Coordinates of C-alpha atoms in Angstrom, one line a residue:
X1381 CA -27.0 45.6 -79.0
X1382 CA -25.8 42.0 -79.4
X1383 CA -28.5 39.4 -79.5
X1384 CA -27.8 35.8 -78.3
X1385 CA -29.1 33.0 -80.5
X1386 CA -31.9 31.0 -79.1
X1387 CA -30.9 27.7 -77.5
X1388 CA -31.7 24.8 -79.7
X1389 CA -33.1 21.7 -78.0
X1390 CA -33.0 18.3 -79.8
X1391 CA -36.5 16.7 -80.2
X1392 CA -37.4 13.9 -77.7
X1393 CA -37.6 10.6 -79.4
X1394 CA -40.4 8.1 -78.7
X1395 CA -38.0 5.5 -77.2
X1396 CA -36.6 8.0 -74.7
X1397 CA -40.1 9.1 -73.7
X1398 CA -40.9 5.5 -73.0
X1399 CA -37.9 5.0 -70.8
X1400 CA -38.7 8.1 -68.8
X1401 CA -42.3 6.9 -68.3
X1402 CA -41.2 3.4 -67.2
X1403 CA -38.6 4.8 -64.7
X1404 CA -41.1 7.2 -63.2
X1405 CA -43.7 4.5 -62.8
X1406 CA -41.2 2.2 -61.0
X1407 CA -40.2 5.0 -58.6
X1408 CA -43.9 5.7 -57.9
X1409 CA -44.6 2.1 -57.2
X1410 CA -41.6 1.7 -54.8
X1411 CA -42.6 4.9 -53.0
X1412 CA -46.1 3.5 -52.5
X1413 CA -44.8 0.2 -51.2
X1414 CA -42.6 1.9 -48.6
X1415 CA -45.4 4.2 -47.6
X1416 CA -48.0 1.5 -47.1
X1417 CA -45.4 -0.7 -45.2
X1418 CA -44.6 2.1 -42.8
X1419 CA -48.3 2.8 -42.4
X1420 CA -49.0 -0.8 -41.6
X1421 CA -46.2 -1.0 -39.0
X1422 CA -47.1 2.2 -37.3
X1423 CA -50.9 2.0 -37.3
X1424 CA -52.0 -1.6 -37.6
X1425 CA -49.1 -3.5 -35.9
X1426 CA -47.5 -0.8 -33.6
X1427 CA -49.0 -2.2 -30.4
X1428 CA -47.8 -5.7 -31.2
X1429 CA -44.2 -4.6 -31.6
X1430 CA -44.3 -2.5 -28.5
X1431 CA -45.4 -5.6 -26.6
X1432 CA -42.6 -7.7 -28.1
X1433 CA -40.0 -5.0 -27.3
X1434 CA -41.2 -4.8 -23.7
X1435 CA -41.1 -8.5 -23.3
X1436 CA -37.5 -8.9 -24.6
X1437 CA -35.6 -6.9 -22.0
X1438 CA -33.0 -8.7 -20.0
X1439 CA -32.1 -8.4 -16.3
X1440 CA -28.7 -9.6 -15.2
X1441 CA -28.6 -10.8 -11.6
X1442 CA -25.0 -10.7 -10.4
X1443 CA -23.5 -13.9 -8.8
X1444 CA -20.6 -12.7 -6.7
X1445 CA -17.3 -14.5 -7.2
X1446 CA -15.5 -15.2 -3.9
X1447 CA -12.1 -13.5 -3.6
X1448 CA -9.0 -15.6 -3.3
X1449 CA -7.4 -16.4 0.0
X1450 CA -4.1 -14.8 1.1
X1451 CA -1.8 -17.3 2.8
X1452 CA 1.7 -17.2 4.3
X1453 CA 4.8 -19.0 3.0
X1454 CA 3.6 -22.2 4.6
X1455 CA 0.1 -22.0 3.3
X1456 CA -1.5 -20.8 6.5
X1457 CA -4.5 -18.5 5.8
X1458 CA -4.1 -14.9 6.8
X1459 CA -7.2 -13.6 4.8
X1460 CA -10.2 -15.6 3.9
X1461 CA -13.9 -15.2 3.1
X1462 CA -17.1 -15.7 5.1
X1463 CA -20.7 -15.8 4.2
X1464 CA -22.9 -12.9 5.3
X1465 CA -26.4 -11.7 4.5
X1466 CA -27.2 -8.6 2.5
X1467 CA -30.5 -6.8 2.2
X1468 CA -31.4 -6.0 -1.4
X1469 CA -34.4 -4.2 -3.1
X1470 CA -35.9 -5.4 -6.4
X1471 CA -37.0 -2.0 -7.8
X1472 CA -39.8 -3.5 -10.0
X1473 CA -41.5 -4.9 -6.9
X1474 CA -41.4 -1.7 -4.9
X1475 CA -44.7 -0.1 -3.9
X1476 CA -45.8 2.9 -5.9
X1477 CA -43.8 6.1 -5.3
X1478 CA -45.2 8.3 -2.6
X1479 CA -46.6 7.4 0.7
X1480 CA -46.5 3.6 0.3
X1481 CA -42.9 3.6 -0.6
X1482 CA -42.0 6.1 2.2
X1483 CA -43.7 3.7 4.7
X1484 CA -41.6 0.8 3.4
X1485 CA -38.4 2.8 3.7
X1486 CA -39.3 3.8 7.3
X1487 CA -40.2 0.2 8.2
X1488 CA -36.9 -1.1 6.6
X1489 CA -34.8 1.6 8.1
X1490 CA -36.0 0.7 11.6
X1491 CA -34.9 -2.9 11.1
X1492 CA -31.5 -2.0 9.5
X1493 CA -30.8 1.1 11.7
X1494 CA -30.7 3.3 8.6
X1495 CA -32.7 6.5 7.9
X1496 CA -35.4 6.4 5.2
X1497 CA -33.6 9.1 3.3
X1498 CA -30.4 7.0 3.3
X1499 CA -32.3 4.1 1.8
X1500 CA -33.9 6.3 -0.8
X1501 CA -30.6 7.8 -1.8
X1502 CA -29.0 4.3 -2.1
X1503 CA -31.9 3.2 -4.4
X1504 CA -31.6 6.3 -6.6
X1505 CA -27.8 6.1 -7.0
X1506 CA -27.7 2.4 -7.8
X1507 CA -30.5 2.5 -10.2
X1508 CA -28.7 5.2 -12.2
X1509 CA -25.8 2.9 -12.6
X1510 CA -27.7 -0.3 -13.1
X1511 CA -31.4 0.3 -14.0
X1512 CA -32.4 -3.4 -14.0
X1513 CA -30.2 -4.8 -11.1
X1514 CA -31.2 -5.3 -7.6
X1515 CA -30.2 -2.5 -5.2
X1516 CA -27.9 -3.5 -2.3
X1517 CA -29.1 -1.6 0.7
X1518 CA -27.0 -3.1 3.5
X1519 CA -24.6 -6.0 3.8
X1520 CA -23.6 -8.1 6.8
X1521 CA -27.0 -7.7 8.5
X1522 CA -27.6 -9.5 11.7
X1523 CA -29.4 -12.8 11.9
X1524 CA -32.2 -11.2 13.9
X1525 CA -32.8 -8.5 11.2
X1526 CA -32.7 -11.2 8.5
X1527 CA -35.3 -13.3 10.3
X1528 CA -37.5 -10.3 11.0
X1529 CA -37.7 -9.4 7.3
X1530 CA -38.2 -13.0 6.1
X1531 CA -40.9 -13.7 8.7
X1532 CA -42.8 -10.5 7.7
X1533 CA -42.2 -10.6 3.9
X1534 CA -45.6 -9.1 3.0
X1535 CA -44.7 -6.0 5.0
X1536 CA -41.5 -5.7 2.9
X1537 CA -42.5 -5.9 -0.8
X1538 CA -39.5 -6.0 -3.1
X1539 CA -37.1 -6.6 -0.2
X1540 CA -34.9 -9.7 -0.3
X1541 CA -32.1 -11.1 1.9
X1542 CA -29.3 -12.7 -0.2
X1543 CA -26.0 -14.4 0.8
X1544 CA -22.7 -12.6 -0.1
X1545 CA -19.0 -13.2 0.5
X1546 CA -17.2 -10.8 2.8
X1547 CA -13.6 -10.6 3.7
X1548 CA -12.5 -12.3 7.0
X1549 CA -9.3 -11.3 8.7
X1550 CA -8.9 -14.0 11.4
X1551 CA -6.0 -12.3 13.1
X1552 CA -7.6 -8.9 13.3
X1553 CA -5.1 -6.1 13.2
X1554 CA -2.1 -8.4 12.4
X1555 CA -0.3 -6.9 9.3
X1556 CA -3.4 -4.8 8.6
X1557 CA -1.5 -2.0 6.8
X1558 CA 0.3 -4.6 4.7
X1559 CA -2.8 -6.6 3.8
X1560 CA -5.0 -3.6 3.1
X1561 CA -8.7 -3.9 2.7
X1562 CA -11.5 -4.1 0.1
X1563 CA -14.5 -2.0 -0.8
X1564 CA -17.2 -1.4 -3.4
X1565 CA -15.7 -0.2 -6.7
X1566 CA -16.2 3.5 -7.2
X1567 CA -17.4 5.3 -10.4
X1568 CA -13.9 6.8 -10.8
X1569 CA -12.3 3.3 -10.6
X1570 CA -14.8 1.9 -13.2
X1571 CA -13.3 4.2 -15.8
X1572 CA -9.7 2.9 -15.2
X1573 CA -8.2 0.4 -17.5
X1574 CA -7.3 -2.0 -14.7
X1575 CA -11.0 -2.4 -13.9
X1576 CA -12.2 -3.0 -17.5
X1577 CA -15.1 -5.4 -17.5
X1578 CA -15.6 -5.3 -13.8
X1579 CA -19.2 -5.3 -12.5
X1580 CA -20.3 -1.9 -11.1
X1581 CA -21.3 -3.6 -7.9
X1582 CA -18.0 -5.5 -7.5
X1583 CA -15.8 -5.5 -4.4
X1584 CA -12.2 -4.7 -5.2
X1585 CA -9.0 -4.1 -3.3
X1586 CA -8.6 -0.6 -2.0
X1587 CA -5.2 -0.7 -0.2
X1588 CA -2.2 -2.8 0.5
X1589 CA -1.8 -6.3 -1.0
X1590 CA -5.5 -6.5 -1.6
X1591 CA -5.0 -3.6 -4.1
X1592 CA -1.7 -4.7 -5.5
X1593 CA -2.8 -8.2 -6.4
X1594 CA -6.5 -7.4 -7.0
X1595 CA -6.4 -8.7 -10.5
X1596 CA -5.7 -12.2 -9.2
X1597 CA -7.7 -12.1 -6.0
X1598 CA -11.0 -10.7 -7.2
X1599 CA -12.0 -13.4 -9.8
X1600 CA -14.8 -12.8 -12.2
X1601 CA -18.5 -12.4 -11.2
X1602 CA -21.1 -14.6 -12.8
X1603 CA -24.7 -13.7 -13.6
X1604 CA -28.2 -15.2 -14.0
X1605 CA -29.9 -13.7 -17.1
X1606 CA -33.7 -13.2 -16.8
X1607 CA -36.2 -12.0 -19.4
X1608 CA -38.3 -9.1 -18.1
X1609 CA -41.1 -6.9 -19.4
X1610 CA -41.2 -3.2 -19.4
X1611 CA -42.5 -3.1 -15.9
X1612 CA -39.4 -5.0 -14.7
X1613 CA -41.4 -8.2 -14.0
X1614 CA -39.5 -11.4 -14.7
X1615 CA -40.8 -13.6 -17.6
X1616 CA -38.4 -16.5 -17.0
X1617 CA -34.8 -17.8 -16.9
X1618 CA -32.6 -17.3 -19.9
X1619 CA -29.2 -18.6 -18.9
X1620 CA -26.6 -18.6 -16.2
X1621 CA -22.9 -17.6 -16.4
X1622 CA -20.9 -19.2 -13.6
X1623 CA -18.6 -17.1 -11.4
X1624 CA -14.9 -17.7 -11.6
X1625 CA -13.5 -17.7 -8.0
X1626 CA -10.4 -15.5 -7.3
X1627 CA -6.9 -17.0 -7.1
X1628 CA -5.1 -17.7 -3.9
X1629 CA -2.0 -15.5 -3.2
X1630 CA 0.9 -17.0 -1.3
X1631 CA 3.2 -14.6 0.4
X1632 CA 6.8 -14.8 1.6
X1633 CA 5.5 -13.7 5.0
X1634 CA 5.9 -16.0 8.0
X1635 CA 2.7 -15.8 10.1
X1636 CA 4.5 -16.8 13.4
X1637 CA 7.3 -14.2 12.9
X1638 CA 4.7 -11.6 12.0
X1639 CA 2.9 -12.2 15.2
X1640 CA 6.1 -12.1 17.2
X1641 CA 7.2 -8.9 15.5
X1642 CA 4.0 -7.0 16.3
X1643 CA 4.0 -8.3 19.9
X1644 CA 7.7 -7.3 20.3
X1645 CA 7.0 -3.8 18.9
X1646 CA 4.0 -3.2 21.2
X1647 CA 5.9 -4.5 24.2
X1648 CA 9.2 -2.6 23.6
X1649 CA 7.4 0.6 22.5
X1650 CA 5.1 0.8 25.6
X1651 CA 2.3 2.0 23.3
X1652 CA 4.5 4.3 21.1
X1653 CA 4.1 4.0 17.4
X1654 CA 6.7 2.1 15.4
X1655 CA 7.5 -0.2 12.5
X1656 CA 9.6 -3.3 11.8
X1657 CA 10.8 -5.3 8.8
X1658 CA 12.4 -8.7 8.6
X1659 CA 14.1 -9.6 5.2
X1660 CA 15.9 -12.5 3.7
X1661 CA 19.1 -10.7 2.6
X1662 CA 19.8 -13.3 -0.2
X1663 CA 16.7 -12.5 -2.2
X1664 CA 14.7 -9.7 -0.7
X1665 CA 11.8 -11.9 0.5
X1666 CA 9.9 -10.1 3.2
X1667 CA 9.6 -12.5 6.2
X1668 CA 7.6 -10.0 8.4
X1669 CA 6.6 -6.4 8.2
X1670 CA 4.4 -4.5 10.6
X1671 CA 3.4 -1.2 12.1
X1672 CA 1.8 -0.2 15.3
X1673 CA -0.8 1.0 16.2
X1674 CA -2.8 -1.1 13.8
X1675 CA -6.5 -1.6 13.0
X1676 CA -9.0 -4.3 12.0
X1677 CA -9.6 -4.3 8.2
X1678 CA -13.1 -5.5 8.7
X1679 CA -14.0 -1.9 9.7
X1680 CA -14.2 -1.2 6.0
X1681 CA -16.8 -3.9 5.4
X1682 CA -19.5 -1.3 6.1
X1683 CA -19.8 2.4 5.2
X1684 CA -17.1 4.3 7.2
X1685 CA -18.3 7.0 9.6
X1686 CA -16.3 10.2 9.5
X1687 CA -15.5 9.7 13.2
X1688 CA -14.1 6.3 12.5
X1689 CA -12.0 7.6 9.6
X1690 CA -10.6 10.4 11.8
X1691 CA -9.7 7.9 14.4
X1692 CA -7.8 5.8 11.8
X1693 CA -5.8 8.8 10.5
X1694 CA -5.5 11.2 13.4
X1695 CA -2.1 11.9 14.9
X1696 CA -3.7 11.8 18.4
X1697 CA -4.5 8.1 17.9
X1698 CA -1.2 7.3 16.3
X1699 CA -2.7 7.1 12.7
X1700 CA -3.3 3.3 12.6
X1701 CA -3.8 3.4 8.8
X1702 CA -0.2 4.7 8.4
X1703 CA 2.3 1.9 7.5
X1704 CA 5.4 3.1 9.4
X1705 CA 7.5 0.2 8.1
X1706 CA 7.4 1.4 4.4
X1707 CA 5.8 4.9 4.5
X1708 CA 7.5 6.2 7.6
X1709 CA 10.4 8.6 6.9
X1710 CA 12.7 9.3 9.8
X1711 CA 16.2 10.3 10.7
X1712 CA 18.0 7.0 11.3
X1713 CA 20.5 8.0 14.0
X1714 CA 23.7 5.9 14.2
X1715 CA 22.3 3.0 12.2
X1716 CA 23.5 5.2 9.3
X1717 CA 27.2 4.9 10.3
X1718 CA 27.9 1.7 8.4
X1719 CA 26.8 3.6 5.2
X1720 CA 29.2 6.4 6.1
X1721 CA 31.9 3.8 6.6
X1722 CA 31.3 2.4 3.1
X1723 CA 31.4 5.9 1.6
X1724 CA 34.6 6.8 3.5
X1725 CA 36.4 3.6 2.6
X1726 CA 35.4 3.8 -1.1
X1727 CA 36.4 7.5 -1.4
X1728 CA 39.8 6.7 0.3
X1729 CA 39.4 9.2 3.2
X1730 CA 39.9 6.2 5.6
X1731 CA 41.1 2.7 5.5
X1732 CA 40.0 -0.1 7.8
X1733 CA 43.0 0.7 10.0
X1734 CA 42.8 4.5 10.0
X1735 CA 42.9 5.7 13.6
X1736 CA 41.0 8.9 14.7
X1737 CA 41.2 10.4 18.2
X1738 CA 37.7 10.7 19.7
X1739 CA 37.9 13.4 22.4
X1740 CA 34.1 13.8 22.6
X1741 CA 33.8 16.8 20.3
X1742 CA 34.8 18.0 16.8
X1743 CA 35.0 21.6 15.7
X1744 CA 34.0 22.4 12.1
X1745 CA 34.3 26.0 11.3
X1746 CA 32.5 27.9 14.0
X1747 CA 30.4 24.9 15.0
X1748 CA 31.3 22.4 17.7
X1749 CA 29.8 18.9 17.2
X1750 CA 29.8 16.7 20.4
X1751 CA 28.7 13.2 21.4
X1752 CA 26.0 12.8 24.1
X1753 CA 27.6 14.0 27.4
X1754 CA 30.8 14.9 25.4
X1755 CA 32.0 11.3 26.1
X1756 CA 35.0 10.4 24.0
X1757 CA 36.4 7.0 23.2
X1758 CA 40.0 7.8 22.6
X1759 CA 42.0 6.5 19.6
X1760 CA 39.7 4.3 17.5
X1761 CA 39.9 2.6 14.1
X1762 CA 36.8 1.7 12.0
X1763 CA 35.6 -1.5 13.7
X1764 CA 36.0 -0.1 17.2
X1765 CA 34.2 3.1 16.1
X1766 CA 31.2 1.1 15.0
X1767 CA 31.3 -1.1 18.2
X1768 CA 31.2 1.9 20.6
X1769 CA 29.3 4.2 18.1
X1770 CA 31.9 6.9 18.1
X1771 CA 30.3 10.1 16.8
X1772 CA 33.6 12.0 16.4
X1773 CA 35.0 9.3 14.2
X1774 CA 32.1 9.5 11.8
X1775 CA 31.9 13.3 12.1
X1776 CA 35.5 13.4 10.8
X1777 CA 34.6 11.1 7.9
X1778 CA 31.6 13.2 7.0
X1779 CA 33.7 16.4 7.2
X1780 CA 36.4 14.9 5.0
X1781 CA 33.9 13.6 2.4
X1782 CA 32.1 16.9 2.0
X1783 CA 34.6 18.7 -0.4
X1784 CA 35.1 15.6 -2.6
X1785 CA 33.5 16.0 -6.1
X1786 CA 30.4 13.9 -6.6
X1787 CA 29.2 14.0 -3.0
X1788 CA 30.3 10.4 -2.2
X1789 CA 28.4 10.1 1.1
X1790 CA 25.1 11.0 -0.6
X1791 CA 26.0 8.8 -3.6
X1792 CA 26.6 5.8 -1.5
X1793 CA 23.5 6.3 0.5
X1794 CA 21.5 6.2 -2.7
X1795 CA 23.4 3.3 -4.1
X1796 CA 22.5 1.3 -0.9
X1797 CA 18.8 2.1 -1.4
X1798 CA 18.1 5.3 0.5
X1799 CA 16.4 8.3 -1.1
X1800 CA 14.5 6.1 -3.6
X1801 CA 11.6 3.7 -3.4
X1802 CA 12.8 0.1 -2.9
X1803 CA 10.1 -1.2 -5.3
X1804 CA 8.3 -3.4 -2.8
X1805 CA 5.0 -4.8 -4.1
X1806 CA 2.8 -2.7 -1.8
X1807 CA 1.6 0.8 -2.6
X1808 CA 2.3 4.0 -0.7
X1809 CA 6.0 3.5 -0.1
X1810 CA 7.9 6.6 0.9
X1811 CA 10.9 7.8 -1.0
X1812 CA 12.7 9.3 2.0
X1813 CA 15.4 11.9 1.6
X1814 CA 19.2 12.1 1.2
X1815 CA 20.0 15.8 1.6
X1816 CA 22.6 17.4 -0.6
X1817 CA 23.5 20.7 -2.2
X1818 CA 20.9 20.5 -4.9
X1819 CA 18.2 19.5 -2.5
X1820 CA 18.9 22.5 -0.2
X1821 CA 18.8 24.8 -3.2
X1822 CA 15.4 23.4 -4.3
X1823 CA 14.0 23.9 -0.8
X1824 CA 15.2 27.5 -0.8
X1825 CA 13.4 28.1 -4.1
X1826 CA 10.3 26.5 -2.8
X1827 CA 10.5 28.7 0.3
X1828 CA 10.7 31.8 -1.8
X1829 CA 7.8 30.8 -4.0
X1830 CA 5.7 30.0 -0.9
X1831 CA 6.5 33.3 0.8
X1832 CA 5.7 35.3 -2.4
X1833 CA 2.4 33.4 -3.0
X1834 CA 1.1 33.6 0.6
X1835 CA 2.6 37.0 1.4
X1836 CA 4.2 35.7 4.7
X1837 CA 7.7 36.2 6.1
X1838 CA 8.3 32.4 6.3
X1839 CA 6.7 29.2 5.3
X1840 CA 9.0 26.9 7.3
X1841 CA 10.2 25.0 4.2
X1842 CA 13.8 26.2 4.4
X1843 CA 15.9 28.4 6.6
X1844 CA 17.4 29.8 3.4
X1845 CA 21.0 29.0 4.2
X1846 CA 23.4 27.4 1.7
X1847 CA 24.8 23.9 2.2
X1848 CA 27.7 23.7 4.6
X1849 CA 30.2 21.1 5.7
X1850 CA 28.2 20.9 9.0
X1851 CA 25.3 19.4 7.0
X1852 CA 27.5 16.6 5.9
X1853 CA 28.8 16.1 9.5
X1854 CA 25.2 15.8 10.7
X1855 CA 24.4 13.4 7.8
X1856 CA 27.3 11.1 8.7
X1857 CA 25.6 10.0 11.9
X1858 CA 22.1 9.9 10.5
X1859 CA 20.8 13.2 11.7
X1860 CA 19.9 16.5 10.0
X1861 CA 17.5 16.2 7.0
X1862 CA 18.1 12.5 6.3
X1863 CA 14.9 10.5 6.1
X1864 CA 14.5 6.8 5.7
X1865 CA 12.1 4.0 6.4
X1866 CA 12.8 0.7 8.3
X1867 CA 12.5 -1.1 4.9
X1868 CA 15.1 1.1 3.3
X1869 CA 17.5 0.5 6.2
X1870 CA 16.9 -3.3 6.0
X1871 CA 17.8 -3.1 2.2
X1872 CA 20.9 -1.1 2.9
X1873 CA 22.2 -3.6 5.6
X1874 CA 21.3 -6.5 3.4
X1875 CA 23.5 -5.0 0.7
X1876 CA 26.4 -4.6 3.0
X1877 CA 26.1 -8.0 4.6
X1878 CA 25.6 -9.9 1.3
X1879 CA 28.6 -8.3 -0.3
X1880 CA 26.9 -5.8 -2.6
X1881 CA 23.7 -7.2 -4.0
X1882 CA 20.9 -4.6 -3.7
X1883 CA 17.8 -6.8 -3.2
X1884 CA 14.3 -5.7 -4.2
X1885 CA 12.0 -6.5 -1.3
X1886 CA 8.9 -8.4 -2.3
X1887 CA 6.0 -10.3 -0.7
X1888 CA 4.2 -12.1 -3.5
X1889 CA 5.5 -15.7 -4.2
X1890 CA 2.9 -17.5 -6.2
X1891 CA -0.7 -17.6 -7.3
X1892 CA -2.7 -20.9 -7.1
X1893 CA -6.2 -22.0 -7.8
X1894 CA -7.3 -22.2 -4.2
X1895 CA -6.8 -26.0 -4.1
X1896 CA -3.0 -25.8 -4.0
X1897 CA -2.4 -26.2 -7.7
X1898 CA 0.1 -23.7 -9.0
X1899 CA -1.2 -21.2 -11.5
X1900 CA 1.7 -18.7 -11.7
X1901 CA 5.0 -18.1 -9.9
X1902 CA 5.6 -14.4 -9.2
X1903 CA 9.0 -13.6 -10.5
X1904 CA 11.1 -11.6 -8.0
X1905 CA 12.2 -8.2 -9.3
X1906 CA 15.7 -8.0 -10.6
X1907 CA 18.4 -6.9 -8.2
X1908 CA 21.4 -4.7 -8.9
X1909 CA 24.9 -4.8 -7.6
X1910 CA 27.3 -2.3 -6.1
X1911 CA 31.0 -3.0 -5.4
X1912 CA 32.0 -3.4 -1.8
X1913 CA 35.4 -5.0 -1.5
X1914 CA 35.7 -7.9 1.0
X1915 CA 38.2 -6.0 3.1
X1916 CA 35.7 -3.1 3.5
X1917 CA 32.9 -5.4 4.3
X1918 CA 34.9 -7.4 6.8
X1919 CA 35.9 -4.3 8.8
X1920 CA 32.3 -3.1 9.0
X1921 CA 31.0 -6.6 9.9
X1922 CA 33.6 -6.9 12.6
X1923 CA 32.4 -3.7 14.2
X1924 CA 28.7 -4.7 13.9
X1925 CA 29.4 -8.1 15.6
X1926 CA 31.4 -6.5 18.4
X1927 CA 28.6 -3.9 18.9
X1928 CA 26.2 -6.8 19.7
X1929 CA 28.6 -9.1 21.6
X1930 CA 31.7 -7.5 23.0
X1931 CA 32.2 -5.4 26.2
X1932 CA 31.4 -1.8 25.4
X1933 CA 29.2 -2.7 22.4
X1934 CA 26.1 -0.6 22.2
X1935 CA 23.7 -3.6 22.2
X1936 CA 25.9 -6.2 23.9
X1937 CA 23.9 -6.2 27.1
X1938 CA 20.7 -6.6 25.1
X1939 CA 22.1 -9.8 23.7
X1940 CA 23.4 -11.2 27.0
X1941 CA 23.0 -15.0 27.0
X1942 CA 22.4 -15.1 23.3
X1943 CA 24.1 -18.1 21.5
X1944 CA 26.6 -15.9 19.6
X1945 CA 28.8 -18.8 18.6
X1946 CA 25.9 -20.5 16.8
X1947 CA 23.9 -17.5 15.8
X1948 CA 26.2 -14.4 15.7
X1949 CA 24.4 -11.1 15.7
X1950 CA 25.7 -8.1 13.7
X1951 CA 23.8 -5.1 14.8
X1952 CA 23.8 -1.3 15.2
X1953 CA 21.8 0.9 17.5
X1954 CA 20.5 4.3 16.5
X1955 CA 19.0 7.2 18.5
X1956 CA 17.5 9.9 16.3
X1957 CA 16.8 13.3 17.9
X1958 CA 13.2 14.5 17.6
X1959 CA 11.7 18.0 18.1
X1960 CA 12.1 19.7 21.4
X1961 CA 9.9 18.1 24.1
X1962 CA 9.7 14.8 22.4
X1963 CA 11.6 11.7 23.4
X1964 CA 14.3 10.4 21.0
X1965 CA 13.5 7.8 18.3
X1966 CA 14.9 4.3 18.9
X1967 CA 16.4 2.4 16.1
X1968 CA 18.1 -1.0 15.6
X1969 CA 19.2 -2.8 12.5
X1970 CA 20.8 -6.2 12.6
X1971 CA 21.8 -9.3 10.6
X1972 CA 22.2 -12.9 11.6
X1973 CA 23.9 -15.2 9.1
X1974 CA 22.7 -18.7 8.7
X1975 CA 23.1 -21.3 5.9
X1976 CA 19.3 -21.8 5.4
X1977 CA 17.6 -18.9 7.4
X1978 CA 19.7 -15.7 7.3
X1979 CA 17.8 -12.6 8.3
X1980 CA 18.0 -8.9 8.5
X1981 CA 15.8 -7.0 11.0
X1982 CA 15.1 -3.3 11.2
X1983 CA 13.1 -1.8 14.0
X1984 CA 12.2 1.8 14.8
X1985 CA 10.0 3.2 17.7
X1986 CA 8.9 6.8 17.9
X1987 CA 9.7 8.1 21.3
X1988 CA 11.4 4.9 22.3
X1989 CA 14.5 6.6 23.6
X1990 CA 18.0 5.2 23.0
X1991 CA 18.4 2.4 20.5
X1992 CA 19.4 -0.1 23.2
X1993 CA 16.3 0.8 25.3
X1994 CA 13.5 -0.3 23.0
X1995 CA 14.3 -1.1 19.3
X1996 CA 17.2 -3.6 20.1
X1997 CA 15.2 -5.6 22.7
X1998 CA 12.3 -5.8 20.1
X1999 CA 14.7 -7.1 17.5
X2000 CA 16.0 -9.7 19.9
X2001 CA 12.5 -11.0 20.4
X2002 CA 12.0 -11.2 16.6
X2003 CA 15.3 -13.1 16.2
X2004 CA 14.3 -15.5 19.0
X2005 CA 11.1 -16.4 17.2
X2006 CA 12.9 -16.9 13.9
X2007 CA 15.6 -19.2 15.3
X2008 CA 13.6 -20.9 18.1
X2009 CA 15.7 -19.5 20.9
X2010 CA 14.1 -19.1 24.3
X2011 CA 14.5 -15.5 25.1
X2012 CA 13.4 -12.7 27.4
X2013 CA 13.0 -9.0 27.0
X2014 CA 16.3 -7.2 28.0
X2015 CA 16.4 -3.4 27.8
X2016 CA 19.9 -2.2 27.2
X2017 CA 21.7 0.5 29.2
X2018 CA 23.7 2.1 26.4
X2019 CA 23.1 5.8 26.0
X2020 CA 25.0 6.4 22.8
X2021 CA 23.3 7.7 19.7

């Protein structure tokens, strides 16, 4: 067995022993100091520090910043603020939980027409978010309710009535879908980057321009900082942070034209839903944009009842919240024909002088396509075809464009702004649809997936047939699966009339400080260009002018007595077929050149009938207001599509 040698340890020297003793003593002293200090703080001075901590809490009382006004292009207010009263609860001054507090909630609920449970829930939810802030129970309370509470203050401990700013829409439902509305910020919104630093009780834009330009309009809330103890009692004023009022937003909108447009739409539509747009074709400024039926945005100043929301969104009431001018997506009828003309000319299937014989019908394969009543117009060239709205002429162009590589009809529709969002500075714009082979294939795949998932014979997404030339024929006159909004059609016509500049429609012009001092100009979005040779444009424009002024023109009788020499109208009617049992959709898009006030107007009315019956007369009333022409409502007699 191997034995290991014993470990040898060096002897400890006296100097090393001294150092170890000194270090150990120091450590013991330090430990004793820390121990006795902690004992002193905990045992002897604990109550003192608890009191100080309780006395050093801070309550922040919000000072609401008024939102900025929204004004039209001439500075006329469209949206303002008004002072109102809000009932608040100061949690620290509430009676003890239990019967005393329940009695207060019952008493307060009787005055405010709220249930005690509703008040209790409001207090609980708001205290979770802001433990030391006052709870807003109800805003915009009546003068009688305010006086009742103030005159009987001892019966309402912890309840106060405070002034607040609320939105005022002096013109009620005018441009309501466009302007939007405001509401209390939600928990979800508070987590978003755009609301960073916003007070949890702030009012923010929830739709329309109120949402789009909220960062300018809402301002920044101020606050009064109060020192409070652990019971929530105020110990005194600390400091005040002044609110920063919101900026004023100037729009391109013309208030008078907006009023005229909505009145014209209501009159021509006889209560049917519809939308209209008026654009400056030079720069895309929106001069007016409206949708009917409409609503009063002040309905959102109070918690919305389910029944009220249903009335605002129900098809039975016309869905007043729905902005048909930008979110509506409809077949356009014959207002699409100038787009077909641009495509046909650019692809070389026609020239401005190509003559096609319109016998009332055109047979494509096994399908016969006919105009209403099989009415033919004989031998027509492009301008005449637009003037009388010859279906067969454009059927022929659509047929001849279909086999050409690159789908020129669809390509030109998209180049002119259809099938894509225009980029207007208002949310919820519809993209629309320009049907083509790829789209039909996608719809077929979606149909198969749906049938497989739901185990049903059909989902109604697609009829599962391949693209055919007949689809292009339908598209050539704005029927079939084409979908566009009045705004998109206004952009398309602006592009044709201005020679190829595809404008980006916009409403915001500038932001000022509320006193008229400019803070920031809102740069218009960049436009793009497409090539439309002057000869092509001239042929189309000639047809559009004849349609509104010459015998046989589809809207000529609507513009009887109009000063065409001074203010020539270039316009096209459209009649889009709707599902069986429903009246056709009425369309009209027109342009009036003017050195200082050119305008493009697009109008559509659901169930309005032929284009000359409803949409064209509404457009005339809008033009009359814009140019100061005395006018009357004239329903046209043209029955072309």
